[in-house]
mmCIF file of C-alpha atoms in Angstrom:
data_model
loop_
_atom_site.group_PDB
_atom_site.id
_atom_site.type_symbol
_atom_site.label_atom_id
_atom_site.label_comp_id
_atom_site.label_asym_id
_atom_site.label_seq_id
_atom_site.Cartn_x
_atom_site.Cartn_y
_atom_site.Cartn_z
ATOM 1 C CA MET A 1 202.386 160.224 95.538
ATOM 2 C CA GLN A 2 200.346 163.071 93.319
ATOM 3 C CA THR A 3 202.494 165.414 91.727
ATOM 4 C CA VAL A 4 201.331 168.804 92.954
ATOM 5 C CA LEU A 5 202.847 172.310 90.860
ATOM 6 C CA ILE A 6 202.862 175.393 92.564
ATOM 7 C CA SER A 7 203.083 178.527 90.796
ATOM 8 C CA ILE A 8 204.712 181.650 92.203
ATOM 9 C CA ALA A 9 203.387 184.823 90.469
ATOM 10 C CA ILE A 10 205.340 187.792 91.143
ATOM 11 C CA PRO A 11 204.137 191.151 89.812
ATOM 12 C CA ALA A 12 206.919 193.732 89.102
ATOM 13 C CA PHE A 13 207.703 197.089 87.514
ATOM 14 C CA ASN A 14 211.392 197.921 87.666
ATOM 15 C CA GLU A 15 212.496 195.896 90.574
ATOM 16 C CA GLU A 16 215.856 194.991 89.142
ATOM 17 C CA LYS A 17 217.715 195.979 92.751
ATOM 18 C CA LEU A 18 214.837 193.933 94.597
ATOM 19 C CA LEU A 19 213.797 191.244 92.586
ATOM 20 C CA PRO A 20 217.406 189.307 92.746
ATOM 21 C CA SER A 21 217.352 188.993 96.768
ATOM 22 C CA THR A 22 213.372 188.104 96.007
ATOM 23 C CA LEU A 23 213.997 185.375 93.310
ATOM 24 C CA ALA A 24 216.664 184.058 95.445
ATOM 25 C CA ALA A 25 214.559 183.818 98.769
ATOM 26 C CA VAL A 26 211.410 181.961 96.467
ATOM 27 C CA SER A 27 213.790 179.698 95.538
ATOM 28 C CA GLU A 28 215.533 178.912 98.726
ATOM 29 C CA ALA A 29 211.847 178.650 100.193
ATOM 30 C CA GLY A 30 210.841 176.105 97.577
ATOM 31 C CA GLU A 31 212.651 173.402 99.190
ATOM 32 C CA ALA A 32 209.377 172.934 101.221
ATOM 33 C CA PHE A 33 207.592 171.902 98.138
ATOM 34 C CA THR A 34 210.501 169.673 96.775
ATOM 35 C CA GLN A 35 210.832 167.739 99.978
ATOM 36 C CA LEU A 36 206.960 166.607 99.191
ATOM 37 C CA GLY A 37 208.028 165.693 95.660
ATOM 38 C CA TRP A 38 205.446 169.214 94.292
ATOM 39 C CA GLU A 39 207.203 171.030 91.616
ATOM 40 C CA MET A 40 207.285 174.923 91.447
ATOM 41 C CA GLU A 41 207.438 177.417 88.656
ATOM 42 C CA VAL A 42 207.869 181.292 89.272
ATOM 43 C CA VAL A 43 205.993 183.196 86.820
ATOM 44 C CA VAL A 44 207.254 186.985 86.838
ATOM 45 C CA CYS A 45 204.797 189.381 84.872
ATOM 46 C CA ASP A 46 206.896 192.525 83.809
ATOM 47 C CA ASN A 47 205.024 195.327 83.956
ATOM 48 C CA ASN A 48 206.550 197.731 81.514
ATOM 49 C CA SER A 49 209.609 198.003 83.367
ATOM 50 C CA THR A 50 212.310 200.257 82.008
ATOM 51 C CA ASP A 51 215.052 198.506 83.622
ATOM 52 C CA SER A 52 216.557 195.109 83.706
ATOM 53 C CA THR A 53 213.611 193.464 85.421
ATOM 54 C CA ALA A 54 212.546 190.951 82.772
ATOM 55 C CA GLU A 55 216.144 190.223 82.452
ATOM 56 C CA ILE A 56 216.902 189.302 85.880
ATOM 57 C CA ALA A 57 214.169 186.957 85.563
ATOM 58 C CA GLU A 58 214.787 185.043 82.546
ATOM 59 C CA ALA A 59 218.154 184.582 84.501
ATOM 60 C CA ALA A 60 216.442 183.202 87.219
ATOM 61 C CA LYS A 61 215.003 180.960 85.318
ATOM 62 C CA ALA A 62 211.646 182.115 86.031
ATOM 63 C CA ARG A 63 209.010 182.587 83.024
ATOM 64 C CA VAL A 64 208.201 186.186 82.338
ATOM 65 C CA VAL A 65 205.390 187.557 81.102
ATOM 66 C CA PHE A 66 204.636 191.328 79.837
ATOM 67 C CA GLU A 67 201.467 193.796 80.339
ATOM 68 C CA LYS A 68 201.776 197.405 78.889
ATOM 69 C CA HIS A 69 199.715 199.053 81.387
ATOM 70 C CA ASN A 70 200.811 200.023 84.849
ATOM 71 C CA GLN A 71 198.732 198.572 87.274
ATOM 72 C CA ILE A 72 199.508 195.829 89.824
ATOM 73 C CA SER A 73 196.162 194.211 89.841
ATOM 74 C CA LEU A 74 196.759 194.078 85.709
ATOM 75 C CA ALA A 75 199.854 192.966 86.051
ATOM 76 C CA ARG A 76 198.889 190.076 89.200
ATOM 77 C CA ASN A 77 196.683 189.201 86.961
ATOM 78 C CA ALA A 78 198.767 188.481 84.287
ATOM 79 C CA ALA A 79 200.987 186.141 86.072
ATOM 80 C CA GLY A 80 197.816 184.433 87.874
ATOM 81 C CA ASN A 81 196.439 183.854 84.363
ATOM 82 C CA ALA A 82 199.844 182.551 83.160
ATOM 83 C CA ALA A 83 200.912 180.354 85.791
ATOM 84 C CA LYS A 84 200.265 176.626 85.262
ATOM 85 C CA GLY A 85 200.057 175.338 88.688
ATOM 86 C CA GLU A 86 197.503 173.526 90.850
ATOM 87 C CA TRP A 87 197.857 176.522 93.419
ATOM 88 C CA ILE A 88 199.228 180.038 93.005
ATOM 89 C CA ILE A 89 201.253 181.756 95.530
ATOM 90 C CA PHE A 90 201.302 185.831 95.131
ATOM 91 C CA ILE A 91 203.796 187.404 96.214
ATOM 92 C CA ASP A 92 205.340 190.920 95.645
ATOM 93 C CA ALA A 93 209.054 191.937 94.026
ATOM 94 C CA ASP A 94 210.204 192.860 96.780
ATOM 95 C CA SER A 95 208.816 189.848 99.541
ATOM 96 C CA LYS A 96 211.433 187.197 100.691
ATOM 97 C CA PRO A 97 209.461 184.071 101.620
ATOM 98 C CA ASN A 98 211.060 181.500 104.026
ATOM 99 C CA LYS A 99 210.726 177.972 103.678
ATOM 100 C CA ALA A 100 208.658 177.948 107.006
ATOM 101 C CA LEU A 101 206.091 179.936 105.666
ATOM 102 C CA PHE A 102 206.202 177.434 102.327
ATOM 103 C CA GLU A 103 205.803 174.822 104.765
ATOM 104 C CA ALA A 104 203.097 176.143 106.725
ATOM 105 C CA THR A 105 201.911 177.209 103.094
ATOM 106 C CA ALA A 106 202.211 173.092 101.784
ATOM 107 C CA ALA A 107 200.279 171.992 104.974
ATOM 108 C CA ALA A 108 197.621 174.510 104.836
ATOM 109 C CA MET A 109 197.372 172.970 100.802
ATOM 110 C CA ASP A 110 197.888 169.564 101.800
#
């Protein structure tokens, strides 16, 4: 079985209220990859937040990168550039992917 690393890239600006539920949903949905023997990393780009976005991401074991210019495309690119996976899934900090979505994504990747 080939080891595959999936990167979940999340741009985030002042998302302390919504990010915890997004990261929890990503973790739960990631079981779809784990069942295949794949690994998953989460990369959050803190887009110059003034709240505890970065700390929340770090507490959830996400890797945090920083982008000082407040522009979602730059934050998305920073997260993507920091990703180490063979595949990158971009989601927003207020998204709640579920296991069925990641299962379908894994099937398409396979």
